[in-house]
Coordinates of N, CA, C and O in Angstrom, one line a residue:
M1 N 248.0 98.4 33.8 CA 248.3 99.7 33.3 C 247.2 100.6 33.6 O 246.0 100.3 33.2
A2 N 247.4 101.8 34.1 CA 246.3 102.7 34.4 C 246.3 103.9 33.5 O 247.3 104.3 33.0
T3 N 245.1 104.5 33.3 CA 245.0 105.7 32.6 C 244.2 106.7 33.5 O 243.6 106.3 34.4
T4 N 244.2 107.9 33.1 CA 243.4 108.9 33.8 C 242.0 108.8 33.3 O 241.7 108.2 32.3
T5 N 241.0 109.3 34.1 CA 239.6 109.2 33.7 C 239.3 110.1 32.5 O 240.0 111.1 32.3
F6 N 238.3 109.7 31.7 CA 238.0 110.4 30.5 C 237.5 111.8 30.9 O 237.7 112.8 30.1
E7 N 236.8 112.0 32.0 CA 236.3 113.3 32.4 C 237.4 114.3 32.7 O 237.2 115.5 32.6
T8 N 238.5 113.9 33.2 CA 239.5 114.8 33.7 C 240.6 115.1 32.7 O 241.1 116.2 32.5
E9 N 241.0 114.1 31.9 CA 242.1 114.2 30.9 C 241.9 113.1 29.9 O 241.1 112.2 30.1
S10 N 242.7 113.2 28.8 CA 242.7 112.1 27.8 C 243.1 110.8 28.5 O 244.0 110.8 29.3
N11 N 242.5 109.7 28.0 CA 243.0 108.4 28.5 C 244.3 108.1 27.8 O 244.5 108.4 26.6
I12 N 245.2 107.5 28.5 CA 246.6 107.4 28.0 C 247.0 105.9 28.1 O 246.8 105.3 29.2
L13 N 247.5 105.3 27.1 CA 248.1 104.0 27.1 C 249.5 104.2 27.3 O 250.2 104.8 26.5
Q14 N 250.0 103.7 28.4 CA 251.4 103.8 28.8 C 252.2 102.6 28.4 O 251.9 101.5 28.8
F15 N 253.3 102.8 27.7 CA 254.2 101.7 27.3 C 255.1 101.4 28.4 O 255.5 102.3 29.2
P16 N 255.6 100.2 28.6 CA 256.7 99.9 29.5 C 257.9 100.7 29.0 O 258.0 101.0 27.8
Q17 N 258.8 101.1 29.8 CA 259.9 101.9 29.5 C 260.7 101.3 28.3 O 261.2 102.0 27.4
R18 N 260.9 100.0 28.3 CA 261.7 99.4 27.2 C 261.1 99.6 25.8 O 261.8 99.7 24.8
V19 N 259.8 99.7 25.7 CA 259.2 100.0 24.5 C 259.1 101.4 24.1 O 259.4 101.9 23.0
A20 N 258.8 102.3 25.1 CA 258.7 103.7 24.9 C 260.0 104.4 24.5 O 259.9 105.4 23.8
K21 N 261.1 103.9 24.9 CA 262.3 104.6 24.7 C 263.2 103.9 23.7 O 264.4 104.0 23.7
R22 N 262.7 103.2 22.7 CA 263.5 102.5 21.7 C 264.2 103.4 20.9 O 263.8 104.6 20.6
A23 N 265.3 103.0 20.3 CA 266.1 103.8 19.4 C 265.3 104.1 18.1 O 264.5 103.3 17.7
P24 N 265.5 105.3 17.6 CA 264.7 105.7 16.3 C 265.0 104.7 15.2 O 264.1 104.6 14.3
A25 N 266.1 104.0 15.2 CA 266.3 103.0 14.1 C 265.4 101.8 14.1 O 265.4 101.1 13.2
H26 N 264.7 101.6 15.2 CA 263.8 100.5 15.3 C 262.7 100.5 14.2 O 262.1 101.6 14.0
K27 N 262.5 99.4 13.6 CA 261.5 99.3 12.5 C 260.1 99.7 12.9 O 259.6 99.1 13.8
G28 N 259.5 100.5 12.2 CA 258.1 100.7 12.2 C 257.4 101.6 13.3 O 258.1 102.1 14.2
W29 N 256.2 101.6 13.2 CA 255.3 102.4 14.0 C 254.4 101.5 14.8 O 254.1 100.4 14.5
S30 N 253.9 102.1 15.9 CA 252.9 101.4 16.8 C 251.6 102.2 16.5 O 251.6 103.4 16.6
Y31 N 250.5 101.4 16.3 CA 249.2 102.0 16.0 C 248.3 101.6 17.1 O 248.3 100.4 17.6
L32 N 247.4 102.5 17.5 CA 246.3 102.2 18.5 C 245.0 102.5 17.8 O 244.8 103.7 17.5
L33 N 244.2 101.5 17.7 CA 242.8 101.7 17.2 C 241.9 101.7 18.4 O 241.7 100.7 19.1
S34 N 241.4 102.9 18.7 CA 240.7 103.1 20.0 C 239.7 104.1 19.9 O 239.8 105.1 19.2
N35 N 238.6 104.0 20.8 CA 237.6 105.0 21.0 C 237.9 105.8 22.3 O 237.4 106.9 22.4
S36 N 238.6 105.2 23.2 CA 238.7 105.9 24.5 C 240.0 106.0 25.2 O 240.1 106.6 26.2
V37 N 241.1 105.5 24.6 CA 242.4 105.6 25.1 C 243.4 106.1 24.1 O 243.1 106.1 22.9
A38 N 244.5 106.6 24.5 CA 245.6 107.1 23.6 C 246.9 106.8 24.2 O 247.1 106.4 25.3
F39 N 247.9 106.9 23.3 CA 249.3 106.8 23.7 C 249.8 107.9 24.6 O 249.2 109.0 24.5
Q40 N 250.8 107.7 25.4 CA 251.5 108.8 26.1 C 252.0 109.8 25.0 O 252.4 109.4 23.9
K41 N 252.1 111.0 25.4 CA 252.5 112.0 24.4 C 254.0 111.9 24.1 O 254.5 112.2 23.0
D42 N 254.8 111.3 25.0 CA 256.3 111.3 24.7 C 256.7 110.0 24.1 O 257.9 109.7 24.0
V43 N 255.8 109.2 23.6 CA 256.1 107.9 22.9 C 256.4 108.2 21.4 O 255.5 108.8 20.8
D44 N 257.5 107.9 21.0 CA 257.9 108.1 19.6 C 257.3 107.0 18.7 O 257.1 105.9 19.1
Y45 N 257.1 107.4 17.5 CA 256.6 106.4 16.5 C 255.3 105.7 16.9 O 255.2 104.5 16.7
A46 N 254.4 106.5 17.4 CA 253.1 105.9 17.8 C 252.0 106.8 17.3 O 252.0 108.0 17.4
I47 N 251.0 106.1 16.7 CA 249.8 106.9 16.1 C 248.5 106.3 16.7 O 248.3 105.0 16.6
R48 N 247.6 107.1 17.1 CA 246.3 106.7 17.6 C 245.3 107.0 16.4 O 245.3 108.1 15.9
I49 N 244.5 106.0 16.1 CA 243.5 106.1 15.1 C 242.2 105.8 15.7 O 242.0 104.8 16.5
Q50 N 241.2 106.7 15.4 CA 239.8 106.4 15.9 C 239.4 105.1 15.4 O 239.5 104.8 14.2
K51 N 238.9 104.2 16.3 CA 238.5 102.8 15.9 C 237.3 102.9 14.9 O 236.3 103.5 15.2
P52 N 237.5 102.2 13.8 CA 236.4 102.2 12.8 C 235.2 101.3 13.3 O 235.4 100.6 14.4
D53 N 234.2 101.2 12.6 CA 233.1 100.3 12.9 C 233.7 98.8 12.9 O 234.6 98.5 12.2
Q54 N 233.1 98.0 13.8 CA 233.6 96.7 14.0 C 233.9 95.9 12.7 O 234.9 95.2 12.6
E55 N 233.0 96.0 11.8 CA 233.1 95.2 10.6 C 234.3 95.6 9.7 O 234.8 94.9 8.9
K56 N 234.8 96.8 9.9 CA 236.0 97.3 9.2 C 237.3 97.1 9.9 O 238.4 97.2 9.3
V57 N 237.3 96.7 11.2 CA 238.5 96.6 12.0 C 239.5 95.5 11.4 O 240.7 95.8 11.2
P58 N 239.0 94.3 11.0 CA 240.0 93.4 10.4 C 240.7 93.9 9.1 O 241.9 93.7 9.0
A59 N 240.0 94.6 8.3 CA 240.6 95.1 7.1 C 241.6 96.2 7.4 O 242.7 96.3 6.8
W60 N 241.3 97.0 8.4 CA 242.2 98.1 8.8 C 243.5 97.4 9.4 O 244.6 97.9 9.1
I61 N 243.3 96.4 10.2 CA 244.5 95.7 10.7 C 245.4 95.1 9.6 O 246.6 95.3 9.6
R62 N 244.7 94.5 8.6 CA 245.5 93.9 7.5 C 246.2 95.0 6.8 O 247.4 94.8 6.4
R63 N 245.6 96.1 6.5 CA 246.3 97.2 5.8 C 247.5 97.8 6.6 O 248.5 98.0 6.0
L64 N 247.3 97.9 7.9 CA 248.4 98.4 8.7 C 249.6 97.4 8.7 O 250.7 97.8 8.5
I65 N 249.3 96.1 8.8 CA 250.3 95.1 8.8 C 251.1 95.1 7.5 O 252.3 95.1 7.5
T66 N 250.3 95.1 6.4 CA 251.0 94.9 5.1 C 251.6 96.2 4.6 O 252.2 96.2 3.5
S67 N 251.4 97.3 5.3 CA 252.1 98.6 4.9 C 253.6 98.5 4.9 O 254.3 99.3 4.3
G68 N 254.1 97.6 5.7 CA 255.5 97.4 5.9 C 256.2 98.5 6.8 O 257.4 98.4 7.0
Q69 N 255.4 99.3 7.4 CA 255.9 100.3 8.3 C 255.4 100.1 9.8 O 255.5 101.0 10.6
C70 N 254.9 99.0 10.1 CA 254.2 98.7 11.3 C 255.0 97.7 12.2 O 255.5 96.7 11.7
R71 N 255.2 98.0 13.5 CA 255.8 97.0 14.4 C 254.8 96.5 15.4 O 255.0 95.4 15.8
S72 N 253.8 97.2 15.7 CA 252.8 96.7 16.6 C 251.5 97.5 16.5 O 251.4 98.6 16.1
I73 N 250.4 96.8 16.7 CA 249.0 97.3 16.7 C 248.3 97.0 18.0 O 248.3 95.8 18.4
Y74 N 247.7 98.0 18.6 CA 246.9 97.8 19.8 C 245.5 98.1 19.4 O 245.2 99.2 18.8
V75 N 244.6 97.2 19.8 CA 243.2 97.4 19.4 C 242.3 97.3 20.6 O 242.3 96.3 21.3
E76 N 241.6 98.4 20.9 CA 240.6 98.4 22.0 C 239.5 97.5 21.7 O 238.9 97.6 20.6
D77 N 239.1 96.6 22.7 CA 238.0 95.7 22.5 C 238.0 94.9 21.2 O 237.0 95.0 20.5
L78 N 239.1 94.3 20.9 CA 239.3 93.5 19.6 C 238.4 92.3 19.6 O 238.4 91.5 20.5
I79 N 237.6 92.2 18.5 CA 236.8 91.0 18.3 C 237.1 90.5 16.9 O 236.9 91.3 15.9
L80 N 237.5 89.3 16.8 CA 237.8 88.7 15.4 C 237.1 87.3 15.4 O 237.0 86.6 16.3
T81 N 236.6 87.0 14.2 CA 236.1 85.7 13.9 C 237.3 84.7 13.9 O 238.5 85.1 13.7
P82 N 237.1 83.4 14.1 CA 238.2 82.5 14.0 C 239.0 82.5 12.6 O 240.2 82.5 12.6
E83 N 238.3 82.8 11.5 CA 238.9 82.9 10.2 C 239.8 84.1 10.2 O 240.9 84.1 9.7
E84 N 239.2 85.3 10.7 CA 240.0 86.5 10.7 C 241.2 86.4 11.6 O 242.3 86.8 11.2
R85 N 241.1 85.7 12.7 CA 242.2 85.5 13.6 C 243.3 84.7 13.0 O 244.5 85.1 13.1
V86 N 243.0 83.7 12.2 CA 244.0 82.9 11.6 C 244.7 83.7 10.5 O 246.0 83.7 10.4
S87 N 244.0 84.4 9.6 CA 244.6 85.1 8.6 C 245.5 86.3 9.1 O 246.6 86.5 8.6
I88 N 245.0 87.0 10.1 CA 245.7 88.1 10.7 C 247.0 87.6 11.4 O 248.1 88.2 11.3
K89 N 246.9 86.4 12.1 CA 248.0 85.8 12.8 C 249.1 85.5 11.7 O 250.3 85.8 12.0
Q90 N 248.7 85.0 10.6 CA 249.7 84.6 9.5 C 250.4 85.9 9.0 O 251.6 85.9 8.8
L91 N 249.6 87.0 8.8 CA 250.2 88.2 8.4 C 251.2 88.8 9.4 O 252.2 89.3 9.1
C92 N 250.8 88.7 10.7 CA 251.6 89.2 11.8 C 253.0 88.4 11.8 O 254.0 89.1 12.0
E93 N 252.9 87.2 11.6 CA 254.2 86.4 11.6 C 255.0 86.7 10.4 O 256.2 86.9 10.4
Q94 N 254.3 86.9 9.2 CA 255.0 87.2 8.0 C 255.7 88.6 8.0 O 256.8 88.7 7.5
Y95 N 255.1 89.6 8.6 CA 255.6 90.9 8.6 C 256.2 91.3 10.0 O 256.6 92.4 10.2
A96 N 256.3 90.3 10.9 CA 256.9 90.6 12.2 C 256.2 91.7 13.0 O 256.9 92.7 13.4
V97 N 254.9 91.6 13.0 CA 254.1 92.6 13.7 C 253.4 92.0 14.9 O 252.9 90.9 14.9
S98 N 253.4 92.7 16.0 CA 252.7 92.3 17.2 C 251.3 92.9 17.2 O 251.1 94.1 17.0
L99 N 250.3 92.1 17.5 CA 248.9 92.6 17.6 C 248.5 92.3 19.1 O 248.6 91.2 19.6
V100 N 248.0 93.4 19.8 CA 247.6 93.3 21.2 C 246.2 93.8 21.3 O 245.9 94.9 20.9
A101 N 245.4 93.0 21.9 CA 244.0 93.3 22.3 C 244.0 94.0 23.6 O 244.6 93.5 24.6
V102 N 243.4 95.2 23.6 CA 243.4 96.0 24.9 C 241.9 96.1 25.3 O 241.1 96.5 24.5
S103 N 241.6 95.8 26.5 CA 240.2 96.0 27.0 C 240.2 97.0 28.1 O 241.1 97.0 29.0
V104 N 239.3 97.9 28.1 CA 239.1 98.9 29.1 C 238.1 98.5 30.1 O 236.9 98.3 29.7
N105 N 238.5 98.2 31.3 CA 237.5 97.8 32.4 C 237.0 99.1 33.1 O 237.8 100.0 33.3
D106 N 235.8 99.1 33.5 CA 235.2 100.1 34.3 C 235.4 101.5 33.6 O 236.2 102.3 34.1
K107 N 234.8 101.7 32.5 CA 235.0 102.9 31.7 C 234.7 104.2 32.4 O 235.0 105.3 32.0
V108 N 234.0 104.1 33.5 CA 233.6 105.3 34.2 C 234.6 105.7 35.3 O 235.0 106.8 35.4
A109 N 235.1 104.7 36.0 CA 236.0 105.0 37.2 C 237.4 104.5 37.0 O 237.8 103.4 37.3
G110 N 238.2 105.4 36.4 CA 239.7 105.1 36.4 C 240.2 104.5 35.2 O 241.4 104.5 34.9
N111 N 239.4 103.9 34.3 CA 239.8 103.2 33.1 C 241.1 102.4 33.2 O 242.2 102.9 32.9
I112 N 241.0 101.3 33.7 CA 242.1 100.4 33.9 C 242.2 99.5 32.6 O 241.3 98.9 32.2
L113 N 243.4 99.6 32.0 CA 243.6 98.8 30.8 C 244.2 97.4 31.1 O 245.1 97.3 31.9
Q114 N 243.7 96.4 30.4 CA 244.4 95.1 30.6 C 244.6 94.5 29.2 O 243.8 94.8 28.3
G115 N 245.6 93.8 29.1 CA 245.9 93.1 27.8 C 246.8 92.0 28.1 O 247.3 91.8 29.2
P116 N 247.1 91.2 27.1 CA 248.0 90.1 27.3 C 249.5 90.6 27.2 O 250.2 90.3 26.3
W117 N 249.9 91.4 28.2 CA 251.3 91.9 28.2 C 252.2 90.8 28.5 O 253.1 90.6 28.8

């Protein structure tokens, strides 16, 4: 998935068509915790949040999951301890939330996003 460079325009996280055009009745919101990328403007039910300090990220993820309004969370450069990974995975299963780690390669030239799509 490609984004525009930071110098020319906002970095954009593009959803596959099947995700971007879901019916409004679909449960929940998609959240992006990021410092350098954003969702496409035409994606419904998507919110970008400035990524907090690393030590706060797991707590923010837990809050988003347990809010009951979340369907997916995308986190730029996600780092979790093994214990955090286990507890967050359990919450994701319990609340039917997808958690996707997004890494931005070559932050200077073209910002290519990769994740476990």
